[in-house]
Coordinates of N, CA, C and O in Angstrom, one line a residue:
S134 N -13.9 13.5 1.8 CA -13.9 12.3 1.1 C -13.7 12.6 -0.4 O -14.1 13.6 -0.9
S135 N -13.0 11.7 -1.1 CA -12.6 11.9 -2.5 C -13.8 11.7 -3.4 O -13.8 12.0 -4.6
G136 N -14.9 11.1 -2.9 CA -16.0 10.8 -3.8 C -15.9 9.4 -4.5 O -16.7 9.0 -5.2
I137 N -14.7 8.8 -4.3 CA -14.5 7.5 -4.9 C -14.7 6.4 -3.8 O -14.0 6.5 -2.8
N138 N -15.5 5.5 -4.0 CA -15.8 4.5 -3.0 C -16.0 3.2 -3.8 O -17.1 2.8 -4.1
A139 N -14.9 2.5 -4.0 CA -14.9 1.2 -4.8 C -13.9 0.3 -4.2 O -12.8 0.7 -3.7
E140 N -14.2 -1.0 -4.2 CA -13.3 -2.0 -3.7 C -12.6 -2.6 -4.9 O -13.2 -3.0 -5.9
Y141 N -11.3 -2.6 -4.9 CA -10.5 -3.3 -6.0 C -9.5 -4.2 -5.3 O -8.5 -3.7 -4.7
G142 N -9.7 -5.5 -5.4 CA -8.7 -6.4 -4.9 C -8.2 -6.2 -3.5 O -7.0 -6.4 -3.3
G143 N -9.0 -5.8 -2.6 CA -8.6 -5.7 -1.2 C -8.2 -4.3 -0.8 O -7.9 -4.1 0.3
I144 N -8.3 -3.3 -1.7 CA -8.0 -1.9 -1.3 C -9.3 -1.1 -1.4 O -9.9 -1.2 -2.5
N145 N -9.6 -0.4 -0.4 CA -10.8 0.5 -0.5 C -10.3 1.8 -0.9 O -9.5 2.5 -0.2
A146 N -10.7 2.3 -2.1 CA -10.2 3.5 -2.7 C -10.6 4.7 -1.9 O -9.8 5.7 -1.9
E147 N -11.7 4.7 -1.2 CA -12.1 5.9 -0.5 C -11.2 6.1 0.8 O -10.8 7.2 1.1
Y148 N -11.0 5.0 1.5 CA -10.3 5.1 2.7 C -8.8 4.7 2.6 O -8.0 4.9 3.5
G149 N -8.4 4.1 1.5 CA -7.0 3.8 1.3 C -6.4 2.7 2.2 O -5.3 2.7 2.6
T150 N -7.3 1.8 2.7 CA -6.8 0.8 3.6 C -6.8 -0.6 2.9 O -7.6 -0.9 2.0
L151 N -5.9 -1.4 3.4 CA -5.8 -2.8 2.9 C -6.8 -3.6 3.7 O -6.7 -3.5 5.0
T152 N -7.6 -4.4 3.1 CA -8.4 -5.4 3.9 C -7.6 -6.6 4.2 O -6.6 -6.9 3.5
P153 N -7.9 -7.3 5.3 CA -7.1 -8.4 5.7 C -7.2 -9.6 4.7 O -8.0 -10.5 4.9
T154 N -6.5 -9.6 3.7 CA -6.5 -10.6 2.7 C -5.1 -11.3 2.7 O -4.1 -10.6 2.9
L155 N -5.0 -12.6 2.4 CA -3.7 -13.2 2.3 C -3.1 -13.1 1.0 O -3.8 -13.3 0.0
Y156 N -1.9 -12.7 0.9 CA -1.2 -12.5 -0.4 C 0.0 -13.5 -0.5 O 0.6 -13.9 0.5
T157 N 0.3 -13.8 -1.8 CA 1.4 -14.8 -2.1 C 2.7 -14.1 -2.1 O 3.7 -14.8 -2.2
V158 N 2.8 -12.8 -1.9 CA 4.1 -12.1 -1.9 C 4.2 -11.3 -0.6 O 3.2 -10.8 -0.1
P159 N 5.4 -11.0 -0.1 CA 5.5 -10.2 1.1 C 5.0 -8.7 0.7 O 5.2 -8.3 -0.4
A160 N 4.4 -8.1 1.7 CA 4.0 -6.7 1.5 C 5.1 -5.8 1.0 O 4.9 -4.9 0.2
S161 N 6.3 -6.1 1.5 CA 7.4 -5.2 1.1 C 7.7 -5.3 -0.4 O 8.4 -4.4 -0.9
E162 N 7.2 -6.3 -1.1 CA 7.5 -6.4 -2.5 C 6.4 -5.7 -3.4 O 6.6 -5.4 -4.6
I163 N 5.3 -5.3 -2.8 CA 4.2 -4.7 -3.5 C 4.7 -3.4 -4.2 O 4.4 -3.1 -5.3
G164 N 5.4 -2.5 -3.4 CA 5.9 -1.3 -4.0 C 6.8 -1.5 -5.2 O 6.6 -0.8 -6.3
S165 N 7.7 -2.4 -5.2 CA 8.5 -2.6 -6.4 C 7.7 -3.2 -7.6 O 8.0 -2.8 -8.7
R166 N 6.8 -4.0 -7.3 CA 5.9 -4.5 -8.4 C 5.0 -3.5 -9.0 O 4.8 -3.5 -10.2
L167 N 4.6 -2.5 -8.2 CA 3.8 -1.4 -8.7 C 4.7 -0.5 -9.6 O 4.3 0.0 -10.6
F168 N 6.0 -0.3 -9.1 CA 6.9 0.5 -9.9 C 7.1 -0.1 -11.3 O 7.2 0.6 -12.3
L169 N 7.2 -1.4 -11.4 CA 7.3 -2.1 -12.7 C 6.1 -1.9 -13.5 O 6.2 -2.0 -14.8
R170 N 5.0 -1.5 -12.9 CA 3.8 -1.2 -13.7 C 3.6 0.3 -13.9 O 2.5 0.8 -14.0
N171 N 4.7 1.1 -13.8 CA 4.7 2.5 -14.0 C 3.8 3.3 -12.9 O 3.2 4.3 -13.2
V172 N 3.8 2.7 -11.7 CA 3.1 3.4 -10.6 C 4.2 3.9 -9.7 O 5.0 3.1 -9.1
T173 N 4.4 5.2 -9.5 CA 5.4 5.8 -8.7 C 4.8 6.5 -7.5 O 3.6 6.8 -7.5
G174 N 5.5 6.8 -6.5 CA 5.0 7.6 -5.4 C 4.4 6.7 -4.3 O 3.6 7.2 -3.5
V175 N 4.6 5.4 -4.4 CA 4.0 4.4 -3.5 C 5.0 4.1 -2.4 O 6.2 3.9 -2.6
R176 N 4.5 4.1 -1.1 CA 5.4 3.7 0.0 C 4.6 2.6 0.7 O 3.5 2.8 1.2
V177 N 5.2 1.4 0.8 CA 4.6 0.3 1.5 C 5.2 0.3 2.9 O 6.4 0.2 3.0
V178 N 4.4 0.3 3.9 CA 4.9 0.3 5.3 C 4.5 -1.1 5.9 O 3.3 -1.4 6.0
V179 N 5.5 -1.9 6.3 CA 5.3 -3.2 6.8 C 4.8 -3.1 8.2 O 3.9 -3.8 8.6
G180 N 5.3 -2.2 9.0 CA 4.8 -1.9 10.4 C 5.4 -2.7 11.5 O 5.4 -2.2 12.6
D181 N 6.0 -3.8 11.2 CA 6.6 -4.6 12.3 C 8.1 -4.5 12.3 O 8.8 -5.4 12.8
V182 N 8.6 -3.5 11.7 CA 10.1 -3.3 11.6 C 10.6 -2.4 12.7 O 9.9 -1.4 13.0
S183 N 11.7 -2.7 13.4 CA 12.3 -1.8 14.3 C 13.7 -1.6 13.8 O 14.3 -2.4 13.1
K184 N 14.2 -0.4 14.1 CA 15.5 0.0 13.7 C 16.2 0.7 14.8 O 15.6 1.5 15.5
T185 N 17.5 0.4 15.0 CA 18.2 1.0 16.1 C 19.2 2.0 15.4 O 20.0 1.6 14.6
I186 N 19.2 3.2 15.9 CA 20.1 4.3 15.5 C 20.8 4.7 16.7 O 20.2 5.3 17.6
G187 N 22.1 4.4 16.8 CA 22.8 4.8 18.0 C 22.3 3.9 19.2 O 22.3 2.7 19.1
H188 N 21.9 4.6 20.2 CA 21.3 3.9 21.4 C 19.8 3.9 21.4 O 19.2 3.6 22.4
V189 N 19.2 4.4 20.3 CA 17.7 4.5 20.3 C 17.1 3.5 19.3 O 17.5 3.4 18.2
T190 N 16.1 2.8 19.8 CA 15.4 1.8 19.0 C 14.1 2.4 18.6 O 13.3 2.8 19.5
L191 N 13.8 2.4 17.3 CA 12.5 2.9 16.8 C 11.6 1.8 16.4 O 11.9 1.1 15.4
E192 N 10.6 1.5 17.2 CA 9.7 0.4 17.0 C 8.7 0.9 15.9 O 8.3 2.1 15.9
G193 N 8.4 0.0 15.0 CA 7.4 0.4 13.9 C 8.1 1.4 12.9 O 7.4 2.3 12.4
F194 N 9.4 1.2 12.7 CA 10.1 2.2 11.9 C 9.4 2.5 10.5 O 9.1 1.6 9.8
G195 N 9.2 3.7 10.2 CA 8.6 4.1 9.0 C 7.1 4.2 9.1 O 6.4 4.6 8.1
S196 N 6.5 3.7 10.2 CA 5.1 3.6 10.3 C 4.6 4.9 11.0 O 5.4 5.7 11.5
H197 N 3.3 5.1 11.1 CA 2.7 6.2 11.8 C 2.5 5.9 13.3 O 2.2 6.8 14.0
A198 N 2.8 4.7 13.7 CA 2.7 4.4 15.1 C 3.7 3.3 15.5 O 4.1 2.6 14.6
P199 N 4.1 3.2 16.8 CA 5.1 2.2 17.2 C 4.6 0.8 16.9 O 5.4 -0.1 16.6
T200 N 3.4 0.5 17.0 CA 2.9 -0.8 16.8 C 1.7 -0.7 15.8 O 0.7 -0.2 16.1
C201 N 2.0 -1.2 14.6 CA 1.0 -1.2 13.5 C 0.8 -2.6 13.1 O 1.7 -3.3 12.6
P202 N -0.4 -3.2 13.4 CA -0.6 -4.6 13.2 C -0.7 -5.1 11.8 O -0.6 -6.3 11.6
V203 N -0.9 -4.2 10.8 CA -1.0 -4.7 9.5 C -0.2 -3.7 8.5 O 0.0 -2.6 8.8
P204 N 0.2 -4.3 7.4 CA 0.9 -3.4 6.4 C -0.1 -2.5 5.8 O -1.3 -2.7 5.7
Y205 N 0.5 -1.3 5.3 CA -0.4 -0.4 4.6 C 0.5 0.3 3.6 O 1.7 0.3 3.6
M206 N -0.2 1.0 2.6 CA 0.4 1.8 1.6 C 0.0 3.2 1.7 O -1.1 3.5 2.0
T207 N 1.0 4.1 1.3 CA 0.7 5.5 1.1 C 1.0 5.8 -0.3 O 1.9 5.2 -0.9
F208 N 0.3 6.8 -0.9 CA 0.4 7.2 -2.2 C 0.7 8.7 -2.3 O 0.0 9.4 -1.6
A209 N 1.6 9.1 -3.1 CA 1.9 10.5 -3.3 C 0.9 11.0 -4.3 O 0.6 10.4 -5.3
G210 N 0.4 12.2 -4.1 CA -0.5 12.9 -5.0 C 0.0 14.2 -5.4 O 1.0 14.7 -4.8
A211 N -0.5 14.8 -6.4 CA 0.0 16.1 -6.9 C -1.2 17.0 -7.3 O -2.3 16.5 -7.7
V212 N -0.9 18.3 -7.2 CA -1.9 19.2 -7.6 C -2.2 19.0 -9.1 O -1.2 18.8 -9.9
G213 N -3.4 18.9 -9.5 CA -3.7 18.7 -10.9 C -4.1 17.3 -11.2 O -4.5 17.0 -12.4
M214 N -4.0 16.4 -10.3 CA -4.4 15.0 -10.5 C -5.9 15.0 -10.7 O -6.6 15.8 -10.0
S215 N -6.4 14.2 -11.6 CA -7.9 14.2 -11.8 C -8.4 12.9 -11.2 O -7.7 12.0 -10.8
K216 N -9.7 12.8 -11.1 CA -10.4 11.7 -10.6 C -10.0 10.5 -11.5 O -9.8 9.4 -11.0
G217 N -9.9 10.7 -12.8 CA -9.5 9.6 -13.7 C -8.1 9.1 -13.3 O -7.8 7.9 -13.4
D218 N -7.2 10.0 -13.0 CA -5.8 9.5 -12.6 C -5.9 8.6 -11.4 O -5.2 7.6 -11.3
V219 N -6.7 9.0 -10.4 CA -6.8 8.2 -9.2 C -7.5 6.9 -9.5 O -7.1 5.8 -9.0
E220 N -8.5 6.9 -10.4 CA -9.1 5.6 -10.7 C -8.1 4.7 -11.4 O -8.2 3.4 -11.2
V221 N -7.3 5.2 -12.3 CA -6.2 4.4 -12.9 C -5.3 3.8 -11.9 O -5.0 2.6 -11.9
L222 N -4.9 4.6 -11.0 CA -4.0 4.1 -9.9 C -4.6 3.0 -9.1 O -4.1 1.9 -8.9
V223 N -5.9 3.2 -8.6 CA -6.6 2.2 -7.8 C -6.8 1.0 -8.7 O -6.7 -0.1 -8.1
G224 N -7.1 1.1 -9.9 CA -7.2 -0.1 -10.8 C -6.0 -0.9 -10.9 O -6.0 -2.1 -10.8
K225 N -4.8 -0.2 -11.1 CA -3.5 -0.9 -11.2 C -3.2 -1.6 -9.8 O -2.7 -2.8 -9.8
V226 N -3.4 -0.9 -8.7 CA -3.2 -1.5 -7.4 C -4.1 -2.7 -7.2 O -3.6 -3.8 -6.8
G227 N -5.3 -2.6 -7.5 CA -6.3 -3.6 -7.4 C -5.9 -4.9 -8.2 O -6.0 -6.0 -7.7
K228 N -5.6 -4.7 -9.4 CA -5.2 -5.8 -10.3 C -4.0 -6.5 -9.7 O -3.9 -7.7 -9.7
L229 N -3.0 -5.8 -9.3 CA -1.8 -6.4 -8.7 C -2.2 -7.2 -7.4 O -1.7 -8.3 -7.3
L230 N -3.0 -6.6 -6.5 CA -3.4 -7.3 -5.3 C -4.2 -8.6 -5.6 O -4.1 -9.6 -5.0
E231 N -5.1 -8.5 -6.6 CA -5.8 -9.7 -7.0 C -4.9 -10.8 -7.5 O -5.1 -11.9 -7.2
K232 N -3.9 -10.4 -8.3 CA -2.9 -11.3 -8.9 C -2.1 -12.0 -7.8 O -1.8 -13.2 -7.9
C233 N -1.8 -11.2 -6.7 CA -1.0 -11.7 -5.7 C -1.7 -12.4 -4.5 O -1.1 -12.9 -3.6
S234 N -3.1 -12.3 -4.6 CA -3.8 -12.8 -3.4 C -4.0 -14.4 -3.5 O -3.9 -14.9 -4.6
V235 N -4.1 -15.0 -2.4 CA -4.3 -16.4 -2.3 C -5.7 -16.7 -2.8 O -6.6 -16.1 -2.4
K236 N -5.8 -17.6 -3.7 CA -7.1 -18.0 -4.3 C -7.7 -19.1 -3.4 O -7.2 -19.9 -2.9

């Protein structure tokens, strides 16, 4: 465990999971909105995408499983990141999710 356990706008910093909250923007737009806020290394996986390459159909393309019921985000980390760096990241993600959540 990272030692960080705080909830920010629907994301649990310790487990990195999105809670089932309704948002006013598609999950696929979250990554680009974070990029505009100088957050890089984010990959948003929608989970319900299938892609056909040749004669092979890949269910849940880009996801960790063929059927992923909810969108999720992954974040790139680097050697040398501090706890403060992670807290800034989680804060920015949380503020964005709060801004985009249905009130």
